mmCIF file of C-alpha atoms in Angstrom:
data_model
loop_
_atom_site.group_PDB
_atom_site.id
_atom_site.type_symbol
_atom_site.label_atom_id
_atom_site.label_comp_id
_atom_site.label_asym_id
_atom_site.label_seq_id
_atom_site.Cartn_x
_atom_site.Cartn_y
_atom_site.Cartn_z
ATOM 1 C CA MET A 1 -51.799 44.316 -22.296
ATOM 2 C CA GLN A 2 -50.557 46.925 -19.859
ATOM 3 C CA ARG A 3 -48.057 49.733 -19.747
ATOM 4 C CA ARG A 4 -45.149 50.641 -17.466
ATOM 5 C CA GLY A 5 -43.018 47.618 -18.196
ATOM 6 C CA MET A 6 -45.577 44.826 -18.046
ATOM 7 C CA GLU A 7 -45.057 41.807 -20.286
ATOM 8 C CA ILE A 8 -46.977 41.330 -23.489
ATOM 9 C CA VAL A 9 -47.441 38.304 -25.716
ATOM 10 C CA ALA A 10 -45.152 38.852 -28.652
ATOM 11 C CA GLY A 11 -45.085 35.629 -30.608
ATOM 12 C CA THR A 12 -42.313 33.058 -30.722
ATOM 13 C CA VAL A 13 -38.991 34.154 -29.283
ATOM 14 C CA THR A 14 -36.086 32.420 -30.968
ATOM 15 C CA HIS A 15 -32.978 33.958 -29.385
ATOM 16 C CA ASP A 16 -31.717 34.766 -25.889
ATOM 17 C CA PRO A 17 -28.887 37.251 -25.344
ATOM 18 C CA PRO A 18 -25.738 35.231 -24.618
ATOM 19 C CA PRO A 19 -24.313 35.522 -21.097
ATOM 20 C CA ALA A 20 -21.425 37.903 -20.681
ATOM 21 C CA ALA A 21 -18.046 36.719 -19.485
ATOM 22 C CA GLY A 22 -17.034 37.818 -16.005
ATOM 23 C CA GLY A 23 -20.593 38.408 -14.807
ATOM 24 C CA ARG A 24 -20.906 42.009 -15.966
ATOM 25 C CA GLN A 25 -22.793 42.658 -19.186
ATOM 26 C CA GLY A 26 -22.495 45.428 -21.727
ATOM 27 C CA GLY A 27 -24.863 48.360 -21.992
ATOM 28 C CA PRO A 28 -28.245 48.325 -23.715
ATOM 29 C CA LEU A 29 -28.824 48.897 -27.420
ATOM 30 C CA ILE A 30 -30.932 51.974 -28.225
ATOM 31 C CA VAL A 31 -32.675 52.208 -31.586
ATOM 32 C CA THR A 32 -34.313 55.572 -32.335
ATOM 33 C CA GLU A 33 -34.058 58.741 -34.427
ATOM 34 C CA ASP A 34 -36.188 60.761 -31.999
ATOM 35 C CA THR A 35 -33.647 63.157 -30.463
ATOM 36 C CA GLU A 36 -35.804 64.039 -27.461
ATOM 37 C CA LEU A 37 -36.481 60.392 -26.699
ATOM 38 C CA LEU A 38 -32.794 59.606 -27.160
ATOM 39 C CA ASP A 39 -31.861 62.329 -24.657
ATOM 40 C CA ASP A 40 -34.237 60.798 -22.121
ATOM 41 C CA LEU A 41 -32.906 57.276 -22.675
ATOM 42 C CA LEU A 42 -29.285 58.416 -22.419
ATOM 43 C CA ARG A 43 -30.123 60.182 -19.155
ATOM 44 C CA LEU A 44 -31.719 57.026 -17.751
ATOM 45 C CA CYS A 45 -28.748 54.909 -18.837
ATOM 46 C CA ALA A 46 -26.407 57.313 -17.060
ATOM 47 C CA ALA A 47 -28.536 57.069 -13.905
ATOM 48 C CA ALA A 48 -28.246 53.279 -14.077
ATOM 49 C CA GLY A 49 -24.476 53.370 -14.642
ATOM 50 C CA ALA A 50 -24.663 51.912 -18.163
ATOM 51 C CA THR A 51 -23.114 53.022 -21.456
ATOM 52 C CA PRO A 52 -25.478 52.270 -24.370
ATOM 53 C CA GLU A 53 -24.900 51.613 -28.060
ATOM 54 C CA VAL A 54 -27.098 53.873 -30.247
ATOM 55 C CA HIS A 55 -28.393 53.166 -33.776
ATOM 56 C CA HIS A 56 -31.171 54.489 -36.022
ATOM 57 C CA GLY A 57 -32.199 50.977 -37.062
ATOM 58 C CA VAL A 58 -31.074 47.379 -36.717
ATOM 59 C CA PRO A 59 -27.271 47.557 -36.416
ATOM 60 C CA GLU A 60 -25.354 46.487 -39.511
ATOM 61 C CA ARG A 61 -22.613 44.955 -37.369
ATOM 62 C CA ARG A 62 -23.252 41.218 -37.206
ATOM 63 C CA GLY A 63 -24.487 39.993 -33.838
ATOM 64 C CA SER A 64 -24.978 43.414 -32.265
ATOM 65 C CA TRP A 65 -28.775 43.113 -32.175
ATOM 66 C CA GLU A 66 -28.676 39.539 -30.887
ATOM 67 C CA SER A 67 -25.971 40.015 -28.219
ATOM 68 C CA ALA A 68 -27.167 43.214 -26.511
ATOM 69 C CA PRO A 69 -28.473 42.402 -23.010
ATOM 70 C CA LEU A 70 -31.397 44.810 -23.489
ATOM 71 C CA VAL A 71 -32.821 46.535 -26.585
ATOM 72 C CA LEU A 72 -34.730 49.810 -26.235
ATOM 73 C CA VAL A 73 -36.647 50.569 -29.424
ATOM 74 C CA GLY A 74 -38.162 54.018 -29.803
ATOM 75 C CA ASP A 75 -41.721 53.979 -31.092
ATOM 76 C CA ASP A 76 -40.498 55.946 -34.115
ATOM 77 C CA ALA A 77 -38.194 53.057 -35.068
ATOM 78 C CA ALA A 78 -40.639 50.165 -34.711
ATOM 79 C CA ARG A 79 -41.166 49.913 -38.468
ATOM 80 C CA ARG A 80 -37.402 49.803 -39.133
ATOM 81 C CA VAL A 81 -36.765 46.823 -36.836
ATOM 82 C CA ARG A 82 -39.832 44.815 -37.857
ATOM 83 C CA GLY A 83 -37.794 42.203 -39.722
ATOM 84 C CA ALA A 84 -35.118 41.727 -37.060
ATOM 85 C CA VAL A 85 -34.523 38.347 -35.419
ATOM 86 C CA ARG A 86 -36.944 37.731 -32.566
ATOM 87 C CA ARG A 87 -35.203 37.783 -29.210
ATOM 88 C CA ARG A 88 -35.850 38.381 -25.538
ATOM 89 C CA GLY A 89 -35.257 41.679 -23.790
ATOM 90 C CA VAL A 90 -36.831 44.067 -26.329
ATOM 91 C CA VAL A 91 -38.689 47.078 -24.900
ATOM 92 C CA LEU A 92 -40.748 49.431 -27.065
ATOM 93 C CA VAL A 93 -40.519 52.946 -25.611
ATOM 94 C CA GLY A 94 -42.852 55.817 -26.400
ATOM 95 C CA ARG A 95 -44.511 58.917 -24.970
ATOM 96 C CA ASP A 96 -48.055 58.993 -26.312
ATOM 97 C CA GLN A 97 -50.238 57.486 -23.586
ATOM 98 C CA ASP A 98 -53.281 57.559 -25.866
ATOM 99 C CA ASP A 99 -51.738 55.769 -28.860
ATOM 100 C CA SER A 100 -53.515 52.405 -28.941
ATOM 101 C CA GLY A 101 -51.514 51.338 -32.000
ATOM 102 C CA VAL A 102 -48.358 50.981 -29.914
ATOM 103 C CA TRP A 103 -49.493 47.544 -28.758
ATOM 104 C CA ARG A 104 -49.837 46.297 -32.323
ATOM 105 C CA ARG A 105 -46.349 47.602 -33.168
ATOM 106 C CA ALA A 106 -44.939 45.906 -30.070
ATOM 107 C CA VAL A 107 -46.303 42.548 -31.186
ATOM 108 C CA GLU A 108 -44.937 43.095 -34.692
ATOM 109 C CA ILE A 109 -41.363 43.543 -33.435
ATOM 110 C CA GLY A 110 -41.574 40.868 -30.714
ATOM 111 C CA ALA A 111 -41.256 43.298 -27.791
ATOM 112 C CA GLU A 112 -41.684 41.836 -24.318
ATOM 113 C CA HIS A 113 -42.636 45.166 -22.781
ATOM 114 C CA VAL A 114 -44.216 48.475 -23.723
ATOM 115 C CA LEU A 115 -43.093 51.453 -21.672
ATOM 116 C CA MET A 116 -44.335 55.022 -21.691
ATOM 117 C CA LEU A 117 -42.215 57.906 -20.468
ATOM 118 C CA PRO A 118 -42.096 59.605 -18.084
ATOM 119 C CA ASP A 119 -44.288 57.239 -16.047
ATOM 120 C CA GLY A 120 -42.038 54.197 -16.518
ATOM 121 C CA GLU A 121 -38.687 55.871 -15.838
ATOM 122 C CA GLN A 122 -37.921 54.147 -12.520
ATOM 123 C CA TRP A 123 -38.827 50.722 -13.899
ATOM 124 C CA LEU A 124 -36.537 51.299 -16.865
ATOM 125 C CA VAL A 125 -33.636 52.537 -14.725
ATOM 126 C CA ASP A 126 -33.907 49.388 -12.609
ATOM 127 C CA ARG A 127 -34.016 47.154 -15.695
ATOM 128 C CA ILE A 128 -30.999 48.878 -17.277
ATOM 129 C CA ALA A 129 -29.060 48.628 -14.009
ATOM 130 C CA ASP A 130 -29.893 44.933 -13.789
ATOM 131 C CA VAL A 131 -28.382 44.167 -17.167
ATOM 132 C CA ALA A 132 -25.413 46.467 -16.536
ATOM 133 C CA GLU A 133 -24.611 44.555 -13.347
ATOM 134 C CA GLY A 134 -25.134 41.199 -15.029
ATOM 135 C CA VAL A 135 -27.826 40.267 -12.531
ATOM 136 C CA GLY A 136 -28.565 36.565 -12.407
ATOM 137 C CA ARG A 137 -29.901 34.317 -9.668
ATOM 138 C CA PRO A 138 -30.396 36.329 -6.439
ATOM 139 C CA ALA A 139 -28.384 35.403 -3.383
ATOM 140 C CA LEU A 140 -29.680 32.668 -1.104
ATOM 141 C CA THR A 141 -30.575 34.805 1.901
ATOM 142 C CA VAL A 142 -30.656 33.283 5.400
ATOM 143 C CA GLY A 143 -31.669 35.052 8.589
ATOM 144 C CA VAL A 144 -30.571 33.870 12.035
ATOM 145 C CA ILE A 145 -32.494 34.890 15.148
ATOM 146 C CA GLY A 146 -32.218 33.887 18.797
ATOM 147 C CA GLY A 147 -35.133 32.238 20.538
ATOM 148 C CA ARG A 148 -34.026 34.070 23.676
ATOM 149 C CA GLY A 149 -31.223 36.401 24.638
ATOM 150 C CA GLY A 150 -27.807 34.765 24.566
ATOM 151 C CA ALA A 151 -28.954 31.872 22.382
ATOM 152 C CA GLY A 152 -25.891 32.154 20.145
ATOM 153 C CA ALA A 153 -27.570 33.520 17.008
ATOM 154 C CA SER A 154 -24.718 35.920 16.217
ATOM 155 C CA THR A 155 -22.169 33.139 16.603
ATOM 156 C CA LEU A 156 -24.090 30.901 14.212
ATOM 157 C CA ALA A 157 -24.633 33.739 11.722
ATOM 158 C CA CYS A 158 -20.889 34.440 11.621
ATOM 159 C CA ALA A 159 -20.054 30.743 11.301
ATOM 160 C CA LEU A 160 -22.498 30.336 8.413
ATOM 161 C CA ALA A 161 -20.956 33.326 6.614
ATOM 162 C CA VAL A 162 -17.361 32.220 7.223
ATOM 163 C CA THR A 163 -18.197 28.720 5.984
ATOM 164 C CA SER A 164 -19.969 30.032 2.875
ATOM 165 C CA ALA A 165 -16.972 32.183 1.955
ATOM 166 C CA ARG A 166 -14.575 29.298 2.520
ATOM 167 C CA GLU A 167 -16.651 27.220 0.077
ATOM 168 C CA GLY A 168 -15.986 29.846 -2.590
ATOM 169 C CA LEU A 169 -19.372 31.599 -2.585
ATOM 170 C CA ARG A 170 -19.714 35.368 -2.761
ATOM 171 C CA THR A 171 -20.829 36.073 0.809
ATOM 172 C CA LEU A 172 -22.231 39.086 2.636
ATOM 173 C CA LEU A 173 -22.862 39.089 6.384
ATOM 174 C CA VAL A 174 -25.430 41.675 7.500
ATOM 175 C CA ASP A 175 -25.760 42.847 11.094
ATOM 176 C CA ALA A 176 -29.419 43.815 11.562
ATOM 177 C CA ASP A 177 -29.137 44.261 15.342
ATOM 178 C CA PRO A 178 -27.916 47.778 16.220
ATOM 179 C CA LEU A 179 -27.749 46.855 19.915
ATOM 180 C CA GLY A 180 -25.665 43.735 19.408
ATOM 181 C CA GLY A 181 -22.231 45.320 19.610
ATOM 182 C CA GLY A 182 -21.278 44.849 15.956
ATOM 183 C CA LEU A 183 -20.504 41.678 14.040
ATOM 184 C CA ASP A 184 -17.276 43.244 12.831
ATOM 185 C CA VAL A 185 -16.077 42.984 16.450
ATOM 186 C CA LEU A 186 -16.981 39.282 16.589
ATOM 187 C CA LEU A 187 -14.958 38.803 13.391
ATOM 188 C CA GLY A 188 -12.030 40.779 14.779
ATOM 189 C CA GLY A 189 -12.419 43.621 12.265
ATOM 190 C CA GLU A 190 -13.777 46.574 14.205
ATOM 191 C CA ALA A 191 -10.934 48.734 12.863
ATOM 192 C CA ALA A 192 -11.293 47.555 9.249
ATOM 193 C CA GLU A 193 -11.887 50.245 6.646
ATOM 194 C CA GLY A 194 -15.287 50.406 5.020
ATOM 195 C CA LEU A 195 -18.798 51.720 5.483
ATOM 196 C CA ARG A 196 -21.219 50.766 8.250
ATOM 197 C CA TRP A 197 -25.010 50.983 8.439
ATOM 198 C CA PRO A 198 -25.255 54.713 9.306
ATOM 199 C CA ALA A 199 -23.647 55.577 5.959
ATOM 200 C CA PHE A 200 -26.678 54.088 4.189
ATOM 201 C CA ALA A 201 -29.365 55.776 6.277
ATOM 202 C CA SER A 202 -30.346 58.153 3.470
ATOM 203 C CA SER A 203 -30.461 55.474 0.738
ATOM 204 C CA ARG A 204 -33.578 55.535 -1.418
ATOM 205 C CA GLY A 205 -34.651 53.684 -4.544
ATOM 206 C CA ARG A 206 -31.942 51.503 -6.023
ATOM 207 C CA VAL A 207 -28.484 50.943 -4.536
ATOM 208 C CA GLY A 208 -25.820 49.557 -6.875
ATOM 209 C CA GLY A 209 -24.890 46.016 -5.861
ATOM 210 C CA GLY A 210 -21.279 46.285 -7.002
ATOM 211 C CA ALA A 211 -20.754 49.652 -5.331
ATOM 212 C CA LEU A 212 -22.258 48.338 -2.094
ATOM 213 C CA GLU A 213 -19.990 45.307 -2.054
ATOM 214 C CA GLU A 214 -16.845 47.323 -2.742
ATOM 215 C CA SER A 215 -17.673 49.853 -0.009
ATOM 216 C CA LEU A 216 -17.921 47.328 2.840
ATOM 217 C CA PRO A 217 -15.140 45.906 5.019
ATOM 218 C CA GLU A 218 -13.725 42.600 3.799
ATOM 219 C CA LEU A 219 -13.000 40.130 6.587
ATOM 220 C CA HIS A 220 -12.163 36.434 6.204
ATOM 221 C CA SER A 221 -12.957 36.554 2.453
ATOM 222 C CA LEU A 222 -16.487 37.920 3.011
ATOM 223 C CA ARG A 223 -18.053 41.354 3.111
ATOM 224 C CA VAL A 224 -19.595 42.620 6.341
ATOM 225 C CA LEU A 225 -22.285 45.263 6.816
ATOM 226 C CA SER A 226 -22.187 46.030 10.529
ATOM 227 C CA TRP A 227 -22.998 48.833 12.934
ATOM 228 C CA ASP A 228 -20.438 51.322 14.139
ATOM 229 C CA ARG A 229 -19.994 52.488 17.711
ATOM 230 C CA GLY A 230 -21.912 55.757 17.148
ATOM 231 C CA ASP A 231 -25.238 56.923 18.528
ATOM 232 C CA ARG A 232 -27.458 55.955 15.583
ATOM 233 C CA ILE A 233 -29.451 52.807 16.345
ATOM 234 C CA ALA A 234 -31.930 52.798 13.476
ATOM 235 C CA VAL A 235 -31.981 53.036 9.691
ATOM 236 C CA PRO A 236 -35.211 53.929 7.828
ATOM 237 C CA PRO A 237 -37.053 50.869 6.459
ATOM 238 C CA GLN A 238 -36.749 52.110 2.871
ATOM 239 C CA ALA A 239 -32.958 52.242 3.265
ATOM 240 C CA VAL A 240 -32.907 48.715 4.689
ATOM 241 C CA ARG A 241 -34.992 47.541 1.737
ATOM 242 C CA ALA A 242 -32.719 49.200 -0.837
ATOM 243 C CA VAL A 243 -29.477 47.951 0.708
ATOM 244 C CA LEU A 244 -30.583 44.357 1.194
ATOM 245 C CA ALA A 245 -32.065 44.208 -2.314
ATOM 246 C CA ALA A 246 -28.705 45.381 -3.689
ATOM 247 C CA ALA A 247 -26.889 42.732 -1.661
ATOM 248 C CA ARG A 248 -29.161 39.967 -2.972
ATOM 249 C CA ARG A 249 -28.710 40.997 -6.606
ATOM 250 C CA ARG A 250 -25.016 40.101 -6.414
ATOM 251 C CA GLY A 251 -25.769 36.403 -6.008
ATOM 252 C CA GLY A 252 -24.015 33.936 -3.721
ATOM 253 C CA THR A 253 -25.260 34.023 -0.133
ATOM 254 C CA VAL A 254 -26.397 36.681 2.299
ATOM 255 C CA VAL A 255 -26.527 35.909 6.019
ATOM 256 C CA VAL A 256 -28.441 38.270 8.313
ATOM 257 C CA ASP A 257 -28.082 38.376 12.103
ATOM 258 C CA LEU A 258 -31.529 39.435 13.325
ATOM 259 C CA PRO A 259 -32.583 41.015 16.626
ATOM 260 C CA ARG A 260 -35.400 39.453 18.634
ATOM 261 C CA ARG A 261 -37.603 42.536 18.377
ATOM 262 C CA ILE A 262 -39.570 43.048 15.161
ATOM 263 C CA ASP A 263 -39.683 46.693 14.048
ATOM 264 C CA ASP A 264 -40.302 48.157 10.591
ATOM 265 C CA GLY A 265 -36.668 47.739 9.537
ATOM 266 C CA VAL A 266 -36.520 44.100 10.639
ATOM 267 C CA ALA A 267 -39.839 43.445 8.872
ATOM 268 C CA GLU A 268 -38.227 44.705 5.649
ATOM 269 C CA VAL A 269 -35.393 42.203 6.130
ATOM 270 C CA LEU A 270 -37.814 39.352 6.812
ATOM 271 C CA THR A 271 -39.632 39.953 3.521
ATOM 272 C CA GLN A 272 -36.380 39.318 1.614
ATOM 273 C CA LEU A 273 -35.262 36.171 3.454
ATOM 274 C CA ASP A 274 -35.419 32.750 1.825
ATOM 275 C CA VAL A 275 -34.888 30.830 5.062
ATOM 276 C CA GLY A 276 -34.975 31.764 8.738
ATOM 277 C CA VAL A 277 -33.103 29.831 11.442
ATOM 278 C CA LEU A 278 -34.358 30.170 15.024
ATOM 279 C CA VAL A 279 -31.596 29.264 17.488
ATOM 280 C CA VAL A 280 -33.039 27.783 20.681
ATOM 281 C CA PRO A 281 -31.198 26.479 23.752
ATOM 282 C CA ALA A 282 -32.657 23.198 25.006
ATOM 283 C CA GLU A 283 -34.431 24.700 28.018
ATOM 284 C CA LEU A 284 -38.168 24.853 28.647
ATOM 285 C CA ARG A 285 -38.106 28.595 29.339
ATOM 286 C CA ALA A 286 -36.091 29.176 26.175
ATOM 287 C CA VAL A 287 -38.580 27.102 24.182
ATOM 288 C CA ALA A 288 -41.452 29.175 25.584
ATOM 289 C CA ALA A 289 -39.683 32.420 24.674
ATOM 290 C CA ALA A 290 -38.802 31.059 21.231
ATOM 291 C CA GLY A 291 -42.457 30.274 20.615
ATOM 292 C CA ARG A 292 -43.321 33.956 20.947
ATOM 293 C CA VAL A 293 -40.467 34.945 18.639
ATOM 294 C CA ALA A 294 -41.555 32.339 16.090
ATOM 295 C CA SER A 295 -45.135 33.648 16.143
ATOM 296 C CA ALA A 296 -43.967 37.190 15.383
ATOM 297 C CA VAL A 297 -41.446 36.184 12.718
ATOM 298 C CA GLY A 298 -43.826 33.705 11.130
ATOM 299 C CA MET A 299 -46.275 36.501 10.305
ATOM 300 C CA VAL A 300 -43.797 37.662 7.640
ATOM 301 C CA LEU A 301 -41.388 34.769 6.964
ATOM 302 C CA ARG A 302 -42.886 31.553 5.643
ATOM 303 C CA ASP A 303 -39.818 29.278 5.897
ATOM 304 C CA LEU A 304 -38.694 29.326 9.531
ATOM 305 C CA ARG A 305 -36.687 26.411 10.962
ATOM 306 C CA VAL A 306 -35.182 25.655 14.350
ATOM 307 C CA ALA A 307 -31.592 24.889 15.325
ATOM 308 C CA VAL A 308 -31.170 23.606 18.877
ATOM 309 C CA ARG A 309 -28.268 24.083 21.261
ATOM 310 C CA GLY A 310 -27.513 21.543 23.994
ATOM 311 C CA PRO A 311 -26.936 20.361 26.624
ATOM 312 C CA TYR A 312 -30.287 18.698 27.124
ATOM 313 C CA PRO A 313 -32.191 18.221 30.364
ATOM 314 C CA PRO A 314 -33.923 14.877 30.950
ATOM 315 C CA GLY A 315 -36.825 14.296 28.559
ATOM 316 C CA LEU A 316 -35.806 17.002 26.054
ATOM 317 C CA ASP A 317 -33.846 16.690 22.825
ATOM 318 C CA ASP A 318 -33.633 18.567 19.523
ATOM 319 C CA ARG A 319 -36.554 16.728 17.942
ATOM 320 C CA GLU A 320 -38.769 17.428 20.938
ATOM 321 C CA VAL A 321 -37.865 21.132 20.843
ATOM 322 C CA ALA A 322 -38.797 21.267 17.162
ATOM 323 C CA ARG A 323 -42.054 19.441 17.885
ATOM 324 C CA LEU A 324 -42.983 21.827 20.704
ATOM 325 C CA LEU A 325 -42.365 24.802 18.413
ATOM 326 C CA GLY A 326 -44.034 23.201 15.397
ATOM 327 C CA LEU A 327 -41.037 24.011 13.177
ATOM 328 C CA PRO A 328 -38.792 21.948 10.875
ATOM 329 C CA LEU A 329 -35.542 20.927 12.531
ATOM 330 C CA VAL A 330 -32.221 22.082 11.059
ATOM 331 C CA GLY A 331 -30.266 20.081 13.610
ATOM 332 C CA GLU A 332 -28.255 20.438 16.777
ATOM 333 C CA VAL A 333 -25.735 23.283 16.767
ATOM 334 C CA PRO A 334 -22.539 21.780 18.163
ATOM 335 C CA PRO A 335 -20.295 23.595 20.614
ATOM 336 C CA GLU A 336 -17.072 24.945 19.175
ATOM 337 C CA PRO A 337 -13.894 24.583 21.231
ATOM 338 C CA GLY A 338 -12.485 28.012 22.088
ATOM 339 C CA LEU A 339 -15.778 29.883 21.601
ATOM 340 C CA SER A 340 -17.100 29.589 25.138
ATOM 341 C CA ARG A 341 -15.688 33.094 25.670
ATOM 342 C CA PRO A 342 -16.084 34.834 22.262
ATOM 343 C CA ASP A 343 -14.428 37.986 23.600
ATOM 344 C CA GLU A 344 -11.232 35.983 24.101
ATOM 345 C CA ALA A 345 -11.407 33.961 20.878
ATOM 346 C CA THR A 346 -8.514 34.371 18.460
ATOM 347 C CA ALA A 347 -10.443 33.172 15.391
ATOM 348 C CA PRO A 348 -14.024 33.827 14.236
ATOM 349 C CA PRO A 349 -16.791 31.231 14.667
ATOM 350 C CA GLY A 350 -16.516 28.443 12.096
ATOM 351 C CA ALA A 351 -12.930 29.322 11.176
ATOM 352 C CA ALA A 352 -11.629 25.789 11.783
ATOM 353 C CA PRO A 353 -12.656 23.889 8.596
ATOM 354 C CA ARG A 354 -12.771 20.538 10.382
ATOM 355 C CA GLY A 355 -14.333 21.857 13.564
ATOM 356 C CA PRO A 356 -17.831 20.700 14.564
ATOM 357 C CA LEU A 357 -19.436 24.099 13.956
ATOM 358 C CA ALA A 358 -17.909 24.416 10.477
ATOM 359 C CA ARG A 359 -19.110 20.912 9.576
ATOM 360 C CA PHE A 360 -22.622 21.772 10.777
ATOM 361 C CA CYS A 361 -22.619 24.948 8.665
ATOM 362 C CA LYS A 362 -21.269 23.185 5.593
ATOM 363 C CA GLU A 363 -24.026 20.585 5.788
ATOM 364 C CA PHE A 364 -26.593 23.352 6.207
ATOM 365 C CA TRP A 365 -25.422 25.121 3.039
ATOM 366 C CA GLU A 366 -25.314 21.903 1.050
ATOM 367 C CA ARG A 367 -28.962 21.200 1.870
ATOM 368 C CA ALA A 368 -30.119 24.788 1.510
ATOM 369 C CA LEU A 369 -28.461 25.311 -1.878
ATOM 370 C CA VAL A 370 -29.896 22.095 -3.241
ATOM 371 C CA GLU A 371 -33.358 23.095 -2.022
ATOM 372 C CA ALA A 372 -32.962 26.490 -3.659
ATOM 373 C CA GLY A 373 -31.824 24.945 -6.924
ATOM 374 C CA ALA A 374 -28.576 26.904 -6.749
ATOM 375 C CA ALA A 375 -26.078 24.123 -6.162
#
């Protein structure tokens, strides 16, 4: 058994906390009479944005112990909760790093974790914030990258996001290319109120998923994290990691428009992707360029697939492009009427529900969600 939030074997667990209505759960239950420990736990709950319920022992109110999303039991109170119903989400919290008996007490109360302060503070803040936000299945996160310049990756990324939102999924579109001109422009929302990437440059540790979502522009029923028209063209990798992790915790889908260069920030994005889509025009030079991109991306992302854009020269089709690249084929990305000049388009890519691009994107999501077990 280990400290700092690692799981322990605690016997048979008979109860799970029931899911909360509306997605957001209540605060944790704290059981302790140790005033100093209570002060620390209240401080950590405040940092996580949660309001706890505090008791000296198992609550007398029926169901309170069973329904709390997380139970933090002070080491001083272990004896008083020994007979409580076994359930998931119990953490035994103490301070004495040298007390070997804490592991025995954890098993006696059915705790899943033993945590020692102050070493485990960040782990505990993250766990409290998770239950406060009602975190469930993480978002299905898809990255789109061009095999060469002008391949249409941004267009496909926008169409995937617009289609996802139209299907009723919580959707976030992330612009990871600071030199791309801004996806908010492609969606016709460059003047929309909300934060852009530079506002998150100093983010460290955990970013609240709900606060992130509410701070971003809402366009076409989805949230967009884009670049502004300022001079900043980079965000520290740790900020990228924190922001994208917050976006994924909200569930639904996250679509990321990736640049063709792989720097530290893009590498952070790649580590959090479930699926990558490499958009490749059906040209031999484009296939050669895409091969180099695939080699670089494939060093980080395990599930990379290819989507091919026509028209095709003699002897080349989408299956042959996929074979040359050695990647699974998503399919042929169809042209969308009215998008040949995106700067003159009156609607975003994929906006026409019965258009060929929207149908392609809908089929992509249907397959991807089934594969992810999230349908």
